């Protein structure tokens, strides 16, 4: 049990105030079950005194993708609980929402040195809920200057104010001392909310106050003025921001049908269909596909094959639809892909070579077309399942570099026991991937995984690793 809500009395349409906080991992299928009870008196919820009103199961991914999920409640043994429904609403509460760029200066600071002017620097502290202070940033020292202009700096909103605009900040100005005994010039308190008044052409300033001087000196005004010259907010959008903003994931799987996989009729083949045990191609497909399907509203997945001779002319193809419908290569859900894969095997002749550039380019063209639309609300994931090193490495590198400029990522899963050392080049973890002409990828979009390292762990763990 993760948590439970408060009890709302005498209400058939309760709106619960309790917020459930759940860690979210995109790479995992996180199953949840919600149960509703009618509570009687002081007895704890879940005892025999409570009436079970119904339950509902879903995944965290479904809630995140849809933002608002309404489903019917079921009694035990799968019976509907009348017309009862439950609605779950989700929102991201993680604090990493970007960073802010700040530019400060000061005017007419107190002079703390006898034979020269002060050497001021500024420190910003965040005041936490327990009233402790956390240093957020310390500027450079400006030597011999009572009206310093400090260099602009960047700090995350999470570090600055825990993403709470009203959280109090303490800013302190010191006179630098090389021995470490810095002289206190003054301080002021503010909030990020107040700082935002400095956006655009506006400026915000604070009196830099020394509390001791304020008590001792009757005519004390301040120990100088600190001015926020400029503030710029840079929002860093998270995966959840895109999903909740309506972004859909378009999932494509590409399956290696080259002869090196072995005759599918032979039990030693990587494509052998065992009625009691899925082969490695199916295991990898289901592990990744089940995660991605929660973020695809129509649950339709493109399924392609490469390296086989296909009917009717039995010419070699490196980007054919495994449902043999060139006008619509989509299958209904992961189960639809599995069924198309199984029905496809007896109709084709495994051949070669292992060329994957055509499929990468094909998906990239679709991604490019989507990017040019007004909405541009789809992200494309291409899962390539292969039993060996690609033979068109130069063309593949070129295709990946081109795709790195598009809303697209590629997962390559090595199936079987082949030596996949050369495939690590495409991953880019050991260096920046470049095209044959030397052009680097704009961003790292390829992840290579040898399936043998994960095939003996649970399905959920396999999906997480992939």
Tab-separated table of C-alpha atoms in Angstrom:
chain	number	residue	atom	x	y	z
A	1	UNK	CA	0.000	0.000	0.000
A	2	UNK	CA	1.395	3.379	-1.047
A	3	UNK	CA	-1.044	5.649	0.770
A	4	UNK	CA	-4.705	6.266	1.532
A	5	UNK	CA	-6.971	9.285	1.309
A	6	UNK	CA	-8.985	10.970	4.011
A	7	UNK	CA	-12.529	9.744	4.723
A	8	UNK	CA	-15.321	11.877	3.275
A	9	UNK	CA	-18.597	11.285	5.056
A	10	UNK	CA	-22.016	10.851	3.467
A	11	UNK	CA	-21.026	11.579	-0.122
A	12	UNK	CA	-21.560	9.514	-3.250
A	13	UNK	CA	-19.388	11.855	-5.366
A	14	UNK	CA	-16.387	12.570	-3.126
A	15	UNK	CA	-13.486	14.775	-4.211
A	16	UNK	CA	-10.464	13.768	-2.153
A	17	UNK	CA	-7.987	16.444	-1.072
A	18	UNK	CA	-5.220	13.964	-0.363
A	19	UNK	CA	-2.367	14.061	-2.882
A	20	UNK	CA	-0.502	10.843	-3.621
A	21	UNK	CA	3.156	11.317	-4.511
A	22	UNK	CA	4.586	8.546	-6.686
A	23	UNK	CA	8.070	8.282	-8.177
A	24	UNK	CA	7.822	8.094	-11.959
A	25	UNK	CA	10.163	6.122	-14.229
A	26	UNK	CA	9.489	6.360	-17.950
A	27	UNK	CA	11.502	3.212	-18.665
A	28	UNK	CA	9.337	1.014	-16.416
A	29	UNK	CA	5.754	-0.242	-16.525
A	30	UNK	CA	4.548	0.901	-13.089
A	31	UNK	CA	1.241	-0.750	-12.267
A	32	UNK	CA	-1.131	0.878	-9.767
A	33	UNK	CA	-4.322	-0.321	-8.136
A	34	UNK	CA	-6.857	2.037	-6.588
A	35	UNK	CA	-9.457	0.661	-4.168
A	36	UNK	CA	-12.475	2.528	-2.775
A	37	UNK	CA	-14.085	1.590	0.534
A	38	UNK	CA	-17.120	2.658	2.516
A	39	UNK	CA	-15.786	3.359	6.006
A	40	UNK	CA	-17.823	2.619	9.143
A	41	UNK	CA	-16.860	4.438	12.317
A	42	UNK	CA	-13.402	4.492	13.822
A	43	UNK	CA	-12.243	1.136	12.480
A	44	UNK	CA	-9.276	1.287	10.142
A	45	UNK	CA	-9.942	1.218	6.436
A	46	UNK	CA	-9.523	-2.216	4.998
A	47	UNK	CA	-10.999	-4.175	7.917
A	48	UNK	CA	-14.029	-6.461	7.758
A	49	UNK	CA	-16.226	-3.532	8.859
A	50	UNK	CA	-15.674	-1.772	5.560
A	51	UNK	CA	-17.599	-2.319	2.366
A	52	UNK	CA	-15.445	-2.671	-0.736
A	53	UNK	CA	-16.978	-0.330	-3.329
A	54	UNK	CA	-14.675	-1.172	-6.212
A	55	UNK	CA	-11.168	-1.059	-7.596
A	56	UNK	CA	-9.332	0.009	-10.743
A	57	UNK	CA	-5.933	-0.852	-12.211
A	58	UNK	CA	-3.795	1.221	-14.572
A	59	UNK	CA	-0.177	2.269	-15.057
A	60	UNK	CA	1.570	5.459	-14.042
A	61	UNK	CA	2.393	5.968	-17.717
A	62	UNK	CA	-1.292	5.991	-18.669
A	63	UNK	CA	-2.082	8.612	-16.033
A	64	UNK	CA	0.864	10.780	-17.064
A	65	UNK	CA	0.100	10.523	-20.775
A	66	UNK	CA	-3.595	11.355	-20.402
A	67	UNK	CA	-3.280	13.760	-17.439
A	68	UNK	CA	-6.840	12.867	-16.440
A	69	UNK	CA	-7.967	9.241	-16.393
A	70	UNK	CA	-11.545	8.146	-15.690
A	71	UNK	CA	-12.247	4.422	-15.475
A	72	UNK	CA	-15.074	2.253	-14.138
A	73	UNK	CA	-14.724	0.596	-10.762
A	74	UNK	CA	-14.815	-3.193	-10.646
A	75	UNK	CA	-15.919	-5.441	-7.827
A	76	UNK	CA	-14.237	-8.758	-7.166
A	77	UNK	CA	-14.204	-11.334	-9.961
A	78	UNK	CA	-14.330	-8.591	-12.618
A	79	UNK	CA	-17.904	-7.455	-12.092
A	80	UNK	CA	-18.786	-3.808	-12.734
A	81	UNK	CA	-19.549	-1.803	-9.591
A	82	UNK	CA	-22.722	-0.392	-11.075
A	83	UNK	CA	-22.024	2.905	-12.814
A	84	UNK	CA	-19.274	3.856	-10.360
A	85	UNK	CA	-16.146	5.469	-11.784
A	86	UNK	CA	-12.912	6.875	-10.423
A	87	UNK	CA	-10.986	9.816	-11.875
A	88	UNK	CA	-7.238	10.250	-11.375
A	89	UNK	CA	-5.532	13.559	-12.197
A	90	UNK	CA	-1.744	13.845	-12.450
A	91	UNK	CA	0.746	16.675	-12.464
A	92	UNK	CA	4.515	16.855	-12.166
A	93	UNK	CA	5.852	18.135	-8.860
A	94	UNK	CA	9.582	17.658	-9.437
A	95	UNK	CA	11.505	20.858	-8.909
A	96	UNK	CA	13.803	20.931	-11.897
A	97	UNK	CA	12.011	23.491	-14.063
A	98	UNK	CA	14.968	25.303	-15.566
A	99	UNK	CA	17.389	28.001	-14.560
A	100	UNK	CA	17.579	31.746	-14.151
A	101	UNK	CA	20.247	34.206	-15.283
A	102	UNK	CA	20.891	37.112	-12.903
A	103	UNK	CA	22.992	40.276	-13.207
A	104	UNK	CA	23.712	42.348	-10.063
A	105	UNK	CA	25.557	45.543	-9.277
A	106	UNK	CA	25.921	47.688	-6.141
A	107	UNK	CA	26.210	51.421	-5.488
A	108	UNK	CA	27.912	53.420	-2.745
A	109	UNK	CA	28.892	50.514	-0.519
A	110	UNK	CA	30.563	51.183	2.831
A	111	UNK	CA	34.339	51.403	2.667
A	112	UNK	CA	35.908	48.831	4.987
A	113	UNK	CA	39.574	49.372	4.071
A	114	UNK	CA	41.879	52.078	5.424
A	115	UNK	CA	44.150	52.685	2.460
A	116	UNK	CA	41.931	51.498	-0.398
A	117	UNK	CA	38.318	50.855	-1.221
A	118	UNK	CA	36.359	47.703	-0.353
A	119	UNK	CA	36.708	44.533	-2.440
A	120	UNK	CA	33.040	43.460	-2.492
A	121	UNK	CA	31.425	40.161	-3.396
A	122	UNK	CA	27.826	38.967	-3.095
A	123	UNK	CA	26.439	35.739	-1.623
A	124	UNK	CA	22.874	34.450	-2.054
A	125	UNK	CA	21.354	32.030	0.464
A	126	UNK	CA	18.119	30.074	0.234
A	127	UNK	CA	16.207	29.846	3.510
A	128	UNK	CA	14.715	26.362	3.844
A	129	UNK	CA	11.604	25.296	5.732
A	130	UNK	CA	13.602	24.460	8.857
A	131	UNK	CA	15.054	28.012	8.733
A	132	UNK	CA	18.492	26.715	7.817
A	133	UNK	CA	20.368	28.557	5.072
A	134	UNK	CA	21.838	27.000	1.961
A	135	UNK	CA	24.427	28.904	-0.050
A	136	UNK	CA	23.182	29.180	-3.620
A	137	UNK	CA	25.812	31.343	-5.294
A	138	UNK	CA	28.866	33.455	-4.554
A	139	UNK	CA	29.986	36.085	-7.069
A	140	UNK	CA	33.515	36.964	-7.973
A	141	UNK	CA	35.371	39.662	-6.014
A	142	UNK	CA	35.537	43.120	-7.601
A	143	UNK	CA	38.704	44.764	-6.319
A	144	UNK	CA	38.890	48.303	-4.947
A	145	UNK	CA	35.380	49.370	-5.966
A	146	UNK	CA	32.444	50.723	-3.953
A	147	UNK	CA	30.061	50.477	-6.926
A	148	UNK	CA	30.884	47.043	-8.368
A	149	UNK	CA	29.218	45.383	-11.340
A	150	UNK	CA	29.327	41.608	-10.938
A	151	UNK	CA	29.373	39.214	-13.862
A	152	UNK	CA	25.969	37.722	-14.797
A	153	UNK	CA	25.529	34.160	-13.577
A	154	UNK	CA	23.158	31.248	-14.007
A	155	UNK	CA	21.587	29.147	-11.272
A	156	UNK	CA	18.853	26.507	-11.357
A	157	UNK	CA	15.452	27.458	-10.001
A	158	UNK	CA	15.585	24.358	-7.870
A	159	UNK	CA	18.787	25.545	-6.183
A	160	UNK	CA	17.711	29.167	-5.933
A	161	UNK	CA	14.267	28.763	-4.402
A	162	UNK	CA	13.231	25.100	-4.651
A	163	UNK	CA	10.985	26.351	-7.476
A	164	UNK	CA	8.890	28.251	-4.907
A	165	UNK	CA	8.688	31.898	-5.937
A	166	UNK	CA	7.775	33.114	-2.456
A	167	UNK	CA	10.636	31.319	-0.677
A	168	UNK	CA	12.765	33.830	1.202
A	169	UNK	CA	16.321	34.543	0.063
A	170	UNK	CA	19.083	36.223	2.067
A	171	UNK	CA	21.663	38.197	0.095
A	172	UNK	CA	24.880	39.283	1.806
A	173	UNK	CA	27.603	41.666	0.632
A	174	UNK	CA	31.112	41.185	2.006
A	175	UNK	CA	34.435	42.970	1.770
A	176	UNK	CA	36.940	40.338	0.717
A	177	UNK	CA	39.901	39.569	2.974
A	178	UNK	CA	42.719	37.362	1.689
A	179	UNK	CA	43.030	35.769	5.150
A	180	UNK	CA	39.409	34.652	5.054
A	181	UNK	CA	38.130	37.114	7.652
A	182	UNK	CA	35.779	38.928	5.313
A	183	UNK	CA	34.151	42.099	6.613
A	184	UNK	CA	30.371	42.210	6.651
A	185	UNK	CA	29.046	45.172	4.654
A	186	UNK	CA	25.315	44.501	4.685
A	187	UNK	CA	22.422	42.261	3.756
A	188	UNK	CA	18.895	42.263	2.405
A	189	UNK	CA	16.048	39.767	2.061
A	190	UNK	CA	14.025	39.101	-1.057
A	191	UNK	CA	12.172	36.408	-2.999
A	192	UNK	CA	12.338	35.139	-6.544
A	193	UNK	CA	8.864	36.586	-7.007
A	194	UNK	CA	10.219	40.049	-6.214
A	195	UNK	CA	13.293	39.514	-8.382
A	196	UNK	CA	11.114	38.915	-11.425
A	197	UNK	CA	10.189	42.591	-11.460
A	198	UNK	CA	13.609	43.101	-13.042
A	199	UNK	CA	12.588	41.349	-16.255
A	200	UNK	CA	12.699	43.482	-19.386
A	201	UNK	CA	13.683	47.129	-18.990
A	202	UNK	CA	12.874	47.262	-15.275
A	203	UNK	CA	15.361	47.158	-12.431
A	204	UNK	CA	14.903	46.213	-8.793
A	205	UNK	CA	17.032	47.520	-5.953
A	206	UNK	CA	17.385	46.882	-2.241
A	207	UNK	CA	18.972	48.766	0.623
A	208	UNK	CA	21.998	46.851	1.841
A	209	UNK	CA	21.553	46.972	5.621
A	210	UNK	CA	23.936	46.385	8.541
A	211	UNK	CA	21.683	45.591	11.566
A	212	UNK	CA	24.307	46.770	14.066
A	213	UNK	CA	24.632	50.171	12.408
A	214	UNK	CA	20.852	50.478	12.271
A	215	UNK	CA	20.702	50.123	16.057
A	216	UNK	CA	23.705	52.297	16.886
A	217	UNK	CA	23.336	55.121	14.353
A	218	UNK	CA	20.275	57.341	14.560
A	219	UNK	CA	20.591	58.713	11.024
A	220	UNK	CA	21.695	55.414	9.470
A	221	UNK	CA	20.065	54.855	6.068
A	222	UNK	CA	21.941	51.939	4.514
A	223	UNK	CA	25.399	50.587	3.727
A	224	UNK	CA	24.830	50.925	0.013
A	225	UNK	CA	22.311	49.766	-2.559
A	226	UNK	CA	22.244	46.476	-4.511
A	227	UNK	CA	20.568	46.561	-7.929
A	228	UNK	CA	19.295	43.627	-9.972
A	229	UNK	CA	20.046	44.814	-13.493
A	230	UNK	CA	18.543	41.921	-15.403
A	231	UNK	CA	16.769	38.612	-14.917
A	232	UNK	CA	16.171	35.991	-17.585
A	233	UNK	CA	14.286	32.755	-17.015
A	234	UNK	CA	15.318	29.750	-19.076
A	235	UNK	CA	12.787	26.948	-18.834
A	236	UNK	CA	14.140	23.412	-19.247
A	237	UNK	CA	11.263	21.222	-20.361
A	238	UNK	CA	11.116	17.741	-18.913
A	239	UNK	CA	9.826	14.602	-20.586
A	240	UNK	CA	6.617	15.038	-18.591
A	241	UNK	CA	6.224	18.605	-19.865
A	242	UNK	CA	6.156	17.317	-23.430
A	243	UNK	CA	3.824	14.403	-22.667
A	244	UNK	CA	1.411	16.574	-20.676
A	245	UNK	CA	1.589	19.171	-23.443
A	246	UNK	CA	0.106	16.646	-25.847
A	247	UNK	CA	3.247	15.128	-27.379
A	248	UNK	CA	2.651	11.610	-28.701
A	249	UNK	CA	5.290	8.925	-29.151
A	250	UNK	CA	5.243	7.203	-32.535
A	251	UNK	CA	6.821	3.773	-32.158
A	252	UNK	CA	8.334	1.825	-35.065
A	253	UNK	CA	9.955	-1.602	-34.832
A	254	UNK	CA	12.347	-2.918	-37.479
A	255	UNK	CA	13.160	-6.648	-37.469
A	256	UNK	CA	16.223	-8.326	-38.978
A	257	UNK	CA	15.217	-11.100	-41.383
A	258	UNK	CA	18.688	-11.903	-42.729
A	259	UNK	CA	19.818	-15.512	-43.275
A	260	UNK	CA	22.298	-15.357	-40.384
A	261	UNK	CA	19.340	-15.771	-38.022
A	262	UNK	CA	18.909	-19.367	-39.199
A	263	UNK	CA	15.984	-21.166	-40.784
A	264	UNK	CA	12.855	-20.261	-38.737
A	265	UNK	CA	11.734	-23.902	-39.008
A	266	UNK	CA	14.831	-25.001	-37.094
A	267	UNK	CA	14.680	-24.819	-33.291
A	268	UNK	CA	18.192	-23.298	-33.273
A	269	UNK	CA	17.020	-20.283	-35.286
A	270	UNK	CA	16.647	-16.947	-33.544
A	271	UNK	CA	13.314	-16.672	-35.374
A	272	UNK	CA	12.038	-20.091	-34.282
A	273	UNK	CA	8.476	-19.843	-32.941
A	274	UNK	CA	8.245	-21.969	-29.814
A	275	UNK	CA	4.613	-22.221	-28.660
A	276	UNK	CA	5.771	-22.311	-25.028
A	277	UNK	CA	8.616	-19.806	-25.002
A	278	UNK	CA	8.938	-16.515	-26.964
A	279	UNK	CA	12.176	-16.057	-28.883
A	280	UNK	CA	14.582	-13.180	-28.209
A	281	UNK	CA	13.068	-11.005	-30.925
A	282	UNK	CA	9.650	-11.247	-29.290
A	283	UNK	CA	11.034	-10.708	-25.784
A	284	UNK	CA	12.850	-7.515	-26.783
A	285	UNK	CA	9.879	-6.269	-28.812
A	286	UNK	CA	7.414	-6.716	-25.945
A	287	UNK	CA	9.801	-5.322	-23.311
A	288	UNK	CA	10.237	-1.999	-25.120
A	289	UNK	CA	6.837	-1.828	-26.797
A	290	UNK	CA	4.815	-2.209	-23.603
A	291	UNK	CA	6.516	0.875	-22.185
A	292	UNK	CA	6.024	3.015	-25.283
A	293	UNK	CA	2.391	2.070	-25.910
A	294	UNK	CA	1.109	4.071	-22.922
A	295	UNK	CA	2.244	7.264	-24.673
A	296	UNK	CA	0.614	6.535	-28.029
A	297	UNK	CA	-3.071	7.456	-28.040
A	298	UNK	CA	-4.107	5.272	-30.993
A	299	UNK	CA	-1.895	2.316	-29.932
A	300	UNK	CA	-0.870	1.695	-33.540
A	301	UNK	CA	2.753	0.770	-34.230
A	302	UNK	CA	4.619	0.658	-37.512
A	303	UNK	CA	6.292	-2.735	-38.022
A	304	UNK	CA	8.977	-3.129	-40.674
A	305	UNK	CA	11.390	-5.828	-41.774
A	306	UNK	CA	14.714	-5.827	-43.590
A	307	UNK	CA	17.092	-8.295	-45.226
A	308	UNK	CA	14.526	-10.729	-46.672
A	309	UNK	CA	13.125	-11.742	-50.024
A	310	UNK	CA	9.443	-10.894	-49.995
A	311	UNK	CA	6.475	-11.906	-52.160
A	312	UNK	CA	5.302	-11.731	-54.814
A	313	UNK	CA	8.581	-11.394	-56.761
A	314	UNK	CA	10.819	-12.430	-53.856
A	315	UNK	CA	13.198	-9.555	-54.324
A	316	UNK	CA	15.373	-8.456	-51.407
A	317	UNK	CA	13.864	-5.585	-49.414
A	318	UNK	CA	15.343	-3.536	-46.585
A	319	UNK	CA	12.208	-1.672	-45.521
A	320	UNK	CA	9.070	-3.743	-46.044
A	321	UNK	CA	5.897	-3.765	-43.952
A	322	UNK	CA	5.635	-7.105	-42.149
A	323	UNK	CA	1.851	-6.994	-42.596
A	324	UNK	CA	2.558	-6.704	-46.357
A	325	UNK	CA	0.462	-3.562	-46.632
A	326	UNK	CA	2.789	-0.898	-48.085
A	327	UNK	CA	0.103	1.761	-47.724
A	328	UNK	CA	-0.403	1.135	-44.010
A	329	UNK	CA	2.409	-0.566	-42.092
A	330	UNK	CA	0.754	-0.033	-38.693
A	331	UNK	CA	-0.384	-2.838	-36.401
A	332	UNK	CA	-2.946	-2.716	-33.600
A	333	UNK	CA	-0.889	-2.599	-30.419
A	334	UNK	CA	2.094	-4.727	-29.479
A	335	UNK	CA	-0.008	-7.867	-29.853
A	336	UNK	CA	-0.754	-6.837	-33.422
A	337	UNK	CA	2.972	-6.528	-34.138
A	338	UNK	CA	3.572	-9.970	-32.619
A	339	UNK	CA	0.832	-11.510	-34.768
A	340	UNK	CA	2.122	-9.840	-37.951
A	341	UNK	CA	5.656	-11.044	-37.168
A	342	UNK	CA	4.514	-14.630	-36.653
A	343	UNK	CA	2.368	-14.709	-39.797
A	344	UNK	CA	5.114	-13.034	-41.838
A	345	UNK	CA	7.831	-15.632	-41.204
A	346	UNK	CA	6.416	-18.475	-43.365
A	347	UNK	CA	5.885	-16.102	-46.312
A	348	UNK	CA	9.416	-14.696	-46.671
A	349	UNK	CA	12.897	-16.000	-47.432
A	350	UNK	CA	15.627	-14.895	-45.050
A	351	UNK	CA	18.462	-13.406	-47.065
A	352	UNK	CA	20.700	-10.346	-46.575
A	353	UNK	CA	22.736	-8.208	-46.194
A	354	UNK	CA	22.108	-6.413	-42.862
A	355	UNK	CA	21.352	-2.923	-44.147
A	356	UNK	CA	19.567	-0.629	-41.675
A	357	UNK	CA	20.173	2.797	-43.262
A	358	UNK	CA	17.043	2.510	-45.470
A	359	UNK	CA	14.760	2.041	-42.457
A	360	UNK	CA	16.422	4.838	-40.463
A	361	UNK	CA	15.983	7.137	-43.449
A	362	UNK	CA	12.366	6.057	-43.909
A	363	UNK	CA	11.400	6.887	-40.316
A	364	UNK	CA	13.444	10.096	-40.514
A	365	UNK	CA	11.420	11.243	-43.520
A	366	UNK	CA	8.198	10.778	-41.555
A	367	UNK	CA	9.714	12.657	-38.592
A	368	UNK	CA	10.811	15.480	-40.895
A	369	UNK	CA	7.313	15.751	-42.368
A	370	UNK	CA	5.835	15.897	-38.855
A	371	UNK	CA	8.329	18.567	-37.794
A	372	UNK	CA	7.139	20.782	-40.641
A	373	UNK	CA	3.521	20.636	-39.478
A	374	UNK	CA	2.017	23.374	-37.354
A	375	UNK	CA	1.489	21.104	-34.359
A	376	UNK	CA	4.807	19.172	-34.454
A	377	UNK	CA	3.535	17.105	-31.546
A	378	UNK	CA	5.052	13.678	-32.237
A	379	UNK	CA	8.350	12.128	-31.191
A	380	UNK	CA	9.580	9.079	-33.093
A	381	UNK	CA	11.254	6.046	-31.550
A	382	UNK	CA	12.758	3.429	-33.860
A	383	UNK	CA	13.533	0.032	-32.324
A	384	UNK	CA	15.908	-2.018	-34.487
A	385	UNK	CA	16.260	-5.717	-33.624
A	386	UNK	CA	19.249	-7.349	-35.327
A	387	UNK	CA	21.441	-10.419	-34.913
A	388	UNK	CA	24.656	-8.972	-36.298
A	389	UNK	CA	26.765	-5.975	-37.153
A	390	UNK	CA	25.276	-3.831	-39.915
A	391	UNK	CA	26.932	-4.132	-43.305
A	392	UNK	CA	26.108	-0.619	-44.509
A	393	UNK	CA	27.949	1.119	-41.663
A	394	UNK	CA	28.884	4.230	-43.665
A	395	UNK	CA	25.328	4.804	-44.882
A	396	UNK	CA	23.975	4.081	-41.400
A	397	UNK	CA	26.280	6.673	-39.814
A	398	UNK	CA	25.173	9.209	-42.418
A	399	UNK	CA	21.498	8.422	-41.763
A	400	UNK	CA	21.947	8.757	-37.984
A	401	UNK	CA	23.653	12.142	-38.327
A	402	UNK	CA	20.748	13.365	-40.479
A	403	UNK	CA	18.210	11.962	-37.991
A	404	UNK	CA	19.913	13.663	-35.030
A	405	UNK	CA	18.392	16.955	-36.211
A	406	UNK	CA	14.875	15.498	-35.995
A	407	UNK	CA	12.482	14.555	-33.141
A	408	UNK	CA	13.707	10.974	-33.235
A	409	UNK	CA	15.621	8.397	-31.187
A	410	UNK	CA	16.927	4.946	-32.127
A	411	UNK	CA	17.224	1.871	-29.922
A	412	UNK	CA	19.295	-0.961	-31.391
A	413	UNK	CA	19.010	-4.336	-29.662
A	414	UNK	CA	21.565	-6.984	-30.555
A	415	UNK	CA	19.896	-10.407	-30.532
A	416	UNK	CA	21.879	-13.650	-30.255
A	417	UNK	CA	25.526	-14.299	-29.435
A	418	UNK	CA	27.305	-12.424	-32.236
A	419	UNK	CA	30.213	-10.068	-31.578
A	420	UNK	CA	28.601	-6.635	-31.441
A	421	UNK	CA	31.785	-4.676	-30.704
A	422	UNK	CA	31.539	-2.624	-33.883
A	423	UNK	CA	27.967	-1.641	-33.031
A	424	UNK	CA	29.231	0.391	-30.078
A	425	UNK	CA	30.439	2.941	-32.643
A	426	UNK	CA	26.824	3.850	-33.391
A	427	UNK	CA	26.015	4.291	-29.699
A	428	UNK	CA	28.382	7.238	-29.391
A	429	UNK	CA	29.186	6.535	-25.720
A	430	UNK	CA	32.898	6.264	-26.491
A	431	UNK	CA	33.006	9.404	-28.610
A	432	UNK	CA	30.925	11.580	-30.891
A	433	UNK	CA	29.463	9.674	-33.832
A	434	UNK	CA	30.352	11.262	-37.163
A	435	UNK	CA	29.253	10.775	-40.728
A	436	UNK	CA	31.798	9.457	-43.271
A	437	UNK	CA	32.435	13.115	-44.192
A	438	UNK	CA	33.245	13.993	-40.583
A	439	UNK	CA	30.003	15.774	-39.661
A	440	UNK	CA	29.097	15.116	-35.993
A	441	UNK	CA	25.632	14.249	-34.716
A	442	UNK	CA	23.712	17.192	-33.312
A	443	UNK	CA	22.761	15.059	-30.299
A	444	UNK	CA	23.223	11.458	-29.196
A	445	UNK	CA	20.088	9.649	-30.395
A	446	UNK	CA	21.282	6.022	-30.474
A	447	UNK	CA	21.307	3.482	-27.662
A	448	UNK	CA	22.745	0.028	-28.393
A	449	UNK	CA	21.983	-2.878	-26.059
A	450	UNK	CA	23.097	-6.526	-26.431
A	451	UNK	CA	19.995	-8.473	-25.397
A	452	UNK	CA	21.979	-11.391	-23.968
A	453	UNK	CA	22.957	-9.233	-20.996
A	454	UNK	CA	19.311	-8.942	-19.914
A	455	UNK	CA	17.452	-11.942	-21.320
A	456	UNK	CA	17.579	-13.884	-18.051
A	457	UNK	CA	16.072	-11.125	-15.900
A	458	UNK	CA	12.368	-10.408	-15.457
A	459	UNK	CA	10.336	-8.783	-18.226
A	460	UNK	CA	9.885	-5.556	-16.256
A	461	UNK	CA	13.595	-5.349	-15.493
A	462	UNK	CA	14.434	-6.070	-19.134
A	463	UNK	CA	12.191	-3.214	-20.268
A	464	UNK	CA	13.800	-0.885	-17.748
A	465	UNK	CA	17.319	-1.766	-18.918
A	466	UNK	CA	16.397	-1.394	-22.583
